[in-house]
Short mmCIF file of N, CA and C in Angstrom, two decimals:
data_model
loop_
_atom_site.label_atom_id
_atom_site.label_comp_id
_atom_site.label_asym_id
_atom_site.label_seq_id
_atom_site.Cartn_x
_atom_site.Cartn_y
_atom_site.Cartn_z
N MET A 1 -5.05 -4.66 -8.55
CA MET A 1 -4.89 -5.65 -7.97
C MET A 1 -5.30 -7.20 -8.07
N LYS A 2 -6.20 -7.08 -9.75
CA LYS A 2 -5.86 -8.55 -9.65
C LYS A 2 -4.68 -9.55 -10.14
N THR A 3 -3.62 -8.60 -10.91
CA THR A 3 -2.48 -9.18 -10.77
C THR A 3 -1.80 -9.67 -10.33
N LEU A 4 -2.09 -9.21 -8.38
CA LEU A 4 -1.16 -9.87 -7.58
C LEU A 4 -1.87 -10.58 -6.55
N GLU A 5 -3.08 -11.05 -7.22
CA GLU A 5 -3.91 -12.64 -6.37
C GLU A 5 -2.67 -14.00 -6.80
N GLU A 6 -3.02 -14.41 -5.79
CA GLU A 6 -1.87 -15.73 -5.90
C GLU A 6 -0.61 -15.26 -5.48
N LYS A 7 0.07 -14.06 -5.83
CA LYS A 7 1.21 -13.92 -5.33
C LYS A 7 2.00 -13.82 -3.85
N PRO A 8 3.45 -13.56 -3.94
CA PRO A 8 3.68 -13.44 -2.12
C PRO A 8 3.75 -12.25 -2.17
N PHE A 9 2.67 -11.71 -2.09
CA PHE A 9 2.35 -10.09 -1.68
C PHE A 9 0.81 -9.87 -0.75
N ALA A 10 1.54 -7.93 -0.16
CA ALA A 10 0.18 -7.95 0.96
C ALA A 10 0.23 -6.83 0.86
N LEU A 11 -0.66 -6.08 0.76
CA LEU A 11 -0.98 -4.41 0.91
C LEU A 11 -1.66 -4.57 2.43
N LEU A 12 -1.24 -3.57 3.02
CA LEU A 12 -1.91 -3.50 4.13
C LEU A 12 -1.60 -1.75 3.82
N GLY A 13 -2.56 -1.29 5.04
CA GLY A 13 -2.84 0.15 5.05
C GLY A 13 -2.37 0.63 6.65
N ILE A 14 -2.51 2.17 6.45
CA ILE A 14 -2.51 2.88 7.80
C ILE A 14 -3.30 4.20 7.47
N ASN A 15 -3.92 4.37 8.23
CA ASN A 15 -4.82 5.68 8.45
C ASN A 15 -4.38 6.79 9.28
N SER A 16 -4.75 7.88 8.82
CA SER A 16 -4.89 8.56 10.46
C SER A 16 -5.82 9.89 10.61
N ASP A 17 -7.03 9.29 9.88
CA ASP A 17 -8.33 10.27 9.58
C ASP A 17 -8.61 10.21 11.33
N ARG A 18 -9.23 11.59 11.56
CA ARG A 18 -9.53 12.00 12.87
C ARG A 18 -10.32 11.45 13.54
N ASP A 19 -11.59 11.23 12.24
CA ASP A 19 -13.18 10.34 12.53
C ASP A 19 -12.86 9.00 12.59
N LYS A 20 -13.14 7.86 13.12
CA LYS A 20 -12.93 6.87 13.36
C LYS A 20 -13.72 6.22 11.97
N THR A 21 -15.55 7.04 12.56
CA THR A 21 -16.31 6.53 12.66
C THR A 21 -16.71 6.37 10.72
N LYS A 22 -15.98 7.78 10.76
CA LYS A 22 -16.60 8.25 9.14
C LYS A 22 -15.07 7.28 8.06
N LEU A 23 -14.17 7.37 8.58
CA LEU A 23 -13.10 6.01 7.63
C LEU A 23 -13.41 5.19 7.92
N LYS A 24 -14.17 4.36 9.02
CA LYS A 24 -14.83 3.07 8.14
C LYS A 24 -15.68 2.99 6.70
N GLU A 25 -16.51 4.69 7.52
CA GLU A 25 -17.86 4.86 6.36
C GLU A 25 -17.28 4.78 4.67
N ARG A 26 -16.09 5.30 4.88
CA ARG A 26 -15.60 5.61 3.50
C ARG A 26 -14.79 4.54 2.99
N MET A 27 -13.96 3.73 3.93
CA MET A 27 -13.44 2.08 3.73
C MET A 27 -14.33 1.30 2.87
N LYS A 28 -15.43 1.43 3.39
CA LYS A 28 -16.92 0.84 2.62
C LYS A 28 -17.01 1.25 1.01
N GLU A 29 -17.30 2.39 0.90
CA GLU A 29 -17.93 3.15 -0.13
C GLU A 29 -16.89 2.82 -0.96
N GLU A 30 -15.09 2.99 -0.55
CA GLU A 30 -14.16 3.36 -1.95
C GLU A 30 -13.71 1.58 -2.18
N HIS A 31 -13.95 0.38 -1.43
CA HIS A 31 -13.82 -0.92 -1.50
C HIS A 31 -12.56 -1.44 -0.86
N ILE A 32 -13.21 -0.76 0.34
CA ILE A 32 -11.16 -0.62 0.60
C ILE A 32 -10.95 -2.26 1.91
N THR A 33 -10.39 -3.12 0.76
CA THR A 33 -10.96 -4.71 1.72
C THR A 33 -9.47 -5.04 1.81
N TRP A 34 -8.72 -4.34 2.05
CA TRP A 34 -7.17 -4.84 2.69
C TRP A 34 -6.93 -4.90 4.21
N ARG A 35 -5.95 -4.80 4.49
CA ARG A 35 -6.32 -4.57 6.31
C ARG A 35 -5.48 -3.19 6.31
N SER A 36 -6.01 -3.08 7.36
CA SER A 36 -5.68 -1.26 7.45
C SER A 36 -5.57 -1.32 8.77
N TRP A 37 -5.00 -0.12 9.60
CA TRP A 37 -4.87 0.59 10.91
C TRP A 37 -5.61 1.73 10.57
N TRP A 38 -5.55 2.19 12.04
CA TRP A 38 -5.88 3.97 12.34
C TRP A 38 -5.27 3.71 13.28
N ASP A 39 -4.92 4.96 12.74
CA ASP A 39 -3.19 5.71 13.82
C ASP A 39 -3.69 6.38 14.77
N ASN A 40 -4.20 6.28 15.80
CA ASN A 40 -5.26 6.80 16.60
C ASN A 40 -5.35 8.79 15.89
N GLY A 41 -5.61 8.60 14.72
CA GLY A 41 -6.53 9.38 14.54
C GLY A 41 -5.38 10.78 14.61
N ASP A 42 -3.76 10.86 14.32
CA ASP A 42 -3.19 11.73 14.57
C ASP A 42 -2.13 11.56 13.93
N THR A 43 -1.65 12.58 12.83
CA THR A 43 -0.41 12.47 12.12
C THR A 43 0.82 11.88 12.39
N ASN A 44 0.52 12.12 13.94
CA ASN A 44 2.11 12.33 14.48
C ASN A 44 1.42 10.75 14.86
N GLY A 45 0.26 10.29 14.86
CA GLY A 45 0.51 8.74 15.57
C GLY A 45 1.35 8.18 15.93
N PRO A 46 1.40 6.37 16.89
CA PRO A 46 2.82 6.06 16.72
C PRO A 46 3.86 5.34 15.53
N ILE A 47 2.66 5.04 14.69
CA ILE A 47 3.28 4.31 13.08
C ILE A 47 3.43 5.29 12.29
N ALA A 48 2.83 6.20 12.11
CA ALA A 48 3.67 7.68 11.20
C ALA A 48 5.04 7.98 11.96
N SER A 49 4.78 8.11 13.26
CA SER A 49 6.22 8.30 13.54
C SER A 49 7.20 7.51 13.43
N GLN A 50 6.81 5.92 13.96
CA GLN A 50 8.49 5.26 13.96
C GLN A 50 8.51 4.78 11.57
N TRP A 51 7.52 5.06 11.72
CA TRP A 51 8.15 4.64 9.76
C TRP A 51 8.12 5.93 9.61
N ASN A 52 8.25 7.78 10.03
CA ASN A 52 8.84 8.31 9.78
C ASN A 52 7.84 8.75 8.69
N VAL A 53 6.78 8.83 8.59
CA VAL A 53 6.26 9.32 7.47
C VAL A 53 5.59 10.52 7.86
N LYS A 54 5.97 11.64 7.02
CA LYS A 54 5.85 13.24 7.22
C LYS A 54 4.91 13.85 6.28
N GLY A 55 3.94 12.55 4.66
CA GLY A 55 2.98 12.93 4.04
C GLY A 55 2.75 12.03 3.95
N TRP A 56 0.98 11.90 3.04
CA TRP A 56 0.45 10.80 2.51
C TRP A 56 -0.40 11.50 0.93
N PRO A 57 0.09 10.19 0.80
CA PRO A 57 0.36 9.03 0.73
C PRO A 57 1.76 8.88 0.50
N THR A 58 2.22 7.94 2.03
CA THR A 58 3.97 7.60 1.47
C THR A 58 3.66 5.92 1.63
N ILE A 59 4.34 5.55 0.52
CA ILE A 59 3.99 4.15 0.00
C ILE A 59 5.80 3.28 0.22
N TYR A 60 5.40 2.28 0.87
CA TYR A 60 7.09 1.60 1.34
C TYR A 60 6.82 -0.07 0.27
N ILE A 61 8.08 0.07 0.09
CA ILE A 61 7.86 -1.40 -0.24
C ILE A 61 9.00 -2.14 0.07
N LEU A 62 8.44 -3.52 1.43
CA LEU A 62 9.67 -4.19 1.51
C LEU A 62 9.90 -5.30 0.82
N ASP A 63 10.29 -6.23 0.78
CA ASP A 63 10.57 -7.59 0.39
C ASP A 63 10.68 -8.68 1.56
N GLU A 64 10.93 -9.54 0.51
CA GLU A 64 10.49 -11.07 1.70
C GLU A 64 11.22 -11.10 3.03
N LYS A 65 12.03 -10.03 3.46
CA LYS A 65 13.37 -10.59 4.16
C LYS A 65 12.41 -8.41 5.18
N GLY A 66 11.28 -8.06 5.38
CA GLY A 66 11.59 -7.47 5.80
C GLY A 66 12.14 -6.00 5.42
N ILE A 67 13.13 -5.61 4.56
CA ILE A 67 13.68 -5.11 3.82
C ILE A 67 13.25 -3.69 3.27
N ILE A 68 13.16 -3.12 3.77
CA ILE A 68 12.97 -1.68 2.91
C ILE A 68 13.39 -1.16 1.70
N ARG A 69 12.52 -1.64 0.43
CA ARG A 69 12.42 -1.67 -1.01
C ARG A 69 12.65 -0.25 -1.59
N TYR A 70 11.74 0.37 -1.53
CA TYR A 70 10.93 1.46 -2.12
C TYR A 70 10.28 2.28 -1.00
N LYS A 71 10.38 3.74 -1.38
CA LYS A 71 9.92 4.62 -0.61
C LYS A 71 9.29 5.80 -0.84
N SER A 72 8.22 6.22 -1.50
CA SER A 72 7.38 7.33 -1.88
C SER A 72 7.25 8.21 -1.31
N LEU A 73 6.92 9.63 -1.48
CA LEU A 73 5.83 9.99 -0.85
C LEU A 73 5.16 10.27 -1.65
N GLY A 74 3.51 10.34 -2.31
CA GLY A 74 2.80 10.29 -3.04
C GLY A 74 2.59 9.49 -4.35
N GLY A 75 4.24 8.27 -4.29
CA GLY A 75 3.39 7.84 -4.89
C GLY A 75 3.60 7.54 -6.63
N ASP A 76 4.67 6.87 -6.83
CA ASP A 76 5.55 7.01 -8.95
C ASP A 76 4.85 5.37 -9.53
N GLU A 77 3.30 5.33 -9.78
CA GLU A 77 3.23 4.31 -10.20
C GLU A 77 4.20 3.04 -11.07
N ALA A 78 5.01 4.17 -12.16
CA ALA A 78 5.49 2.95 -12.69
C ALA A 78 6.88 3.15 -11.95
N ALA A 79 7.03 3.08 -10.57
CA ALA A 79 8.17 3.28 -10.05
C ALA A 79 8.17 1.95 -9.31
N ILE A 80 6.54 2.02 -8.72
CA ILE A 80 6.12 1.21 -7.74
C ILE A 80 6.04 0.03 -8.37
N ASP A 81 5.31 -0.26 -9.79
CA ASP A 81 5.15 -1.01 -10.63
C ASP A 81 6.12 -2.14 -10.85
N ALA A 82 7.22 -0.97 -11.19
CA ALA A 82 9.47 -1.86 -11.82
C ALA A 82 9.09 -2.40 -10.68
N THR A 83 9.23 -2.12 -8.82
CA THR A 83 9.69 -2.52 -7.78
C THR A 83 8.65 -4.15 -7.81
N LEU A 84 7.13 -3.39 -7.90
CA LEU A 84 6.87 -4.98 -7.75
C LEU A 84 7.46 -6.40 -8.57
N ARG A 85 7.23 -5.71 -9.95
CA ARG A 85 7.54 -6.69 -11.02
C ARG A 85 9.66 -7.02 -10.51
N ASP A 86 10.17 -6.09 -10.38
CA ASP A 86 11.35 -7.11 -9.94
C ASP A 86 11.91 -8.00 -8.89
N LEU A 87 10.87 -7.46 -7.56
CA LEU A 87 10.71 -7.90 -6.65
C LEU A 87 9.90 -9.32 -6.96
N LEU A 88 9.32 -10.00 -7.19
CA LEU A 88 7.99 -11.03 -7.59
C LEU A 88 9.10 -11.65 -8.41
N SER A 89 9.48 -11.03 -9.66
CA SER A 89 10.36 -11.71 -10.51
C SER A 89 11.30 -12.94 -9.79
N LYS A 90 12.10 -11.78 -8.69
CA LYS A 90 13.70 -12.56 -7.91
C LYS A 90 12.79 -13.57 -6.63
N LEU A 91 11.35 -13.64 -7.01
CA LEU A 91 10.99 -14.53 -6.12
C LEU A 91 10.14 -16.02 -7.12
N GLY A 92 10.50 -15.90 -8.11
CA GLY A 92 9.88 -16.83 -9.43
C GLY A 92 8.62 -16.30 -9.97
N HIS A 93 8.10 -15.40 -9.30
CA HIS A 93 6.54 -15.11 -9.14
C HIS A 93 6.44 -13.74 -10.96
N PRO A 94 7.16 -13.77 -11.81
CA PRO A 94 6.63 -12.92 -12.55
C PRO A 94 5.16 -12.15 -12.87
N ILE A 95 5.49 -11.13 -13.10
CA ILE A 95 4.56 -10.15 -13.05
C ILE A 95 4.42 -9.33 -14.40
N GLU A 96 3.54 -8.65 -15.14
CA GLU A 96 2.75 -7.84 -15.91
C GLU A 96 1.85 -7.20 -16.23
N PHE A 97 2.12 -5.64 -15.40
CA PHE A 97 1.05 -4.81 -15.50
C PHE A 97 0.17 -4.38 -16.88
N GLU A 98 -0.89 -4.58 -17.15
CA GLU A 98 -1.43 -4.38 -18.12
C GLU A 98 -2.02 -2.48 -18.47
N GLY A 99 -1.30 -1.86 -19.23
CA GLY A 99 -1.65 -0.61 -18.91
C GLY A 99 -0.59 -0.15 -17.99
N LYS A 100 -1.40 0.89 -17.83
CA LYS A 100 -0.97 1.87 -16.19
C LYS A 100 -1.28 1.48 -14.69
N ALA A 101 -0.79 1.58 -14.15
CA ALA A 101 -0.91 1.31 -12.93
C ALA A 101 -2.11 0.44 -12.52
N GLU A 102 -2.53 -1.00 -11.89
CA GLU A 102 -3.80 -0.79 -11.49
C GLU A 102 -4.34 -0.55 -11.21
N LYS A 103 -5.63 0.03 -10.11
CA LYS A 103 -6.33 0.26 -8.91
C LYS A 103 -7.13 -0.43 -8.50
N PRO A 104 -7.44 -0.55 -7.08
CA PRO A 104 -8.45 -1.37 -6.24
C PRO A 104 -9.65 -1.59 -7.10
N GLU A 105 -9.91 -3.35 -7.42
CA GLU A 105 -10.88 -2.87 -7.70
C GLU A 105 -12.48 -2.38 -7.13
N ARG A 106 -12.82 -1.97 -7.64
CA ARG A 106 -14.46 -1.64 -6.65
C ARG A 106 -15.77 -2.71 -6.90
N LYS A 107 -16.08 -3.54 -5.92
CA LYS A 107 -17.07 -3.86 -6.31
C LYS A 107 -18.73 -3.14 -6.27
#
């Protein structure tokens, strides 16, 4: 995630875990610092339903106009990196990922 600092990029999360207290504990343990929403503890919650999420993780990449440019169930790291690289380059913010796709930094 360090590569994306200072770039026009936002990481958002949606979670459907049933137990909100356990979810908060796990997010703290896993150092999840990005903005995240709880979808009422239901895999058919309002967010998952509206975005047509059928499995986890589902990854969407939207451009600066809110147009979906990538959607994947499970997440192909190389495709995600390529999509981010392409979109940010078009905005004048080229990036290069070193090695494999970066994981969120643990603090």
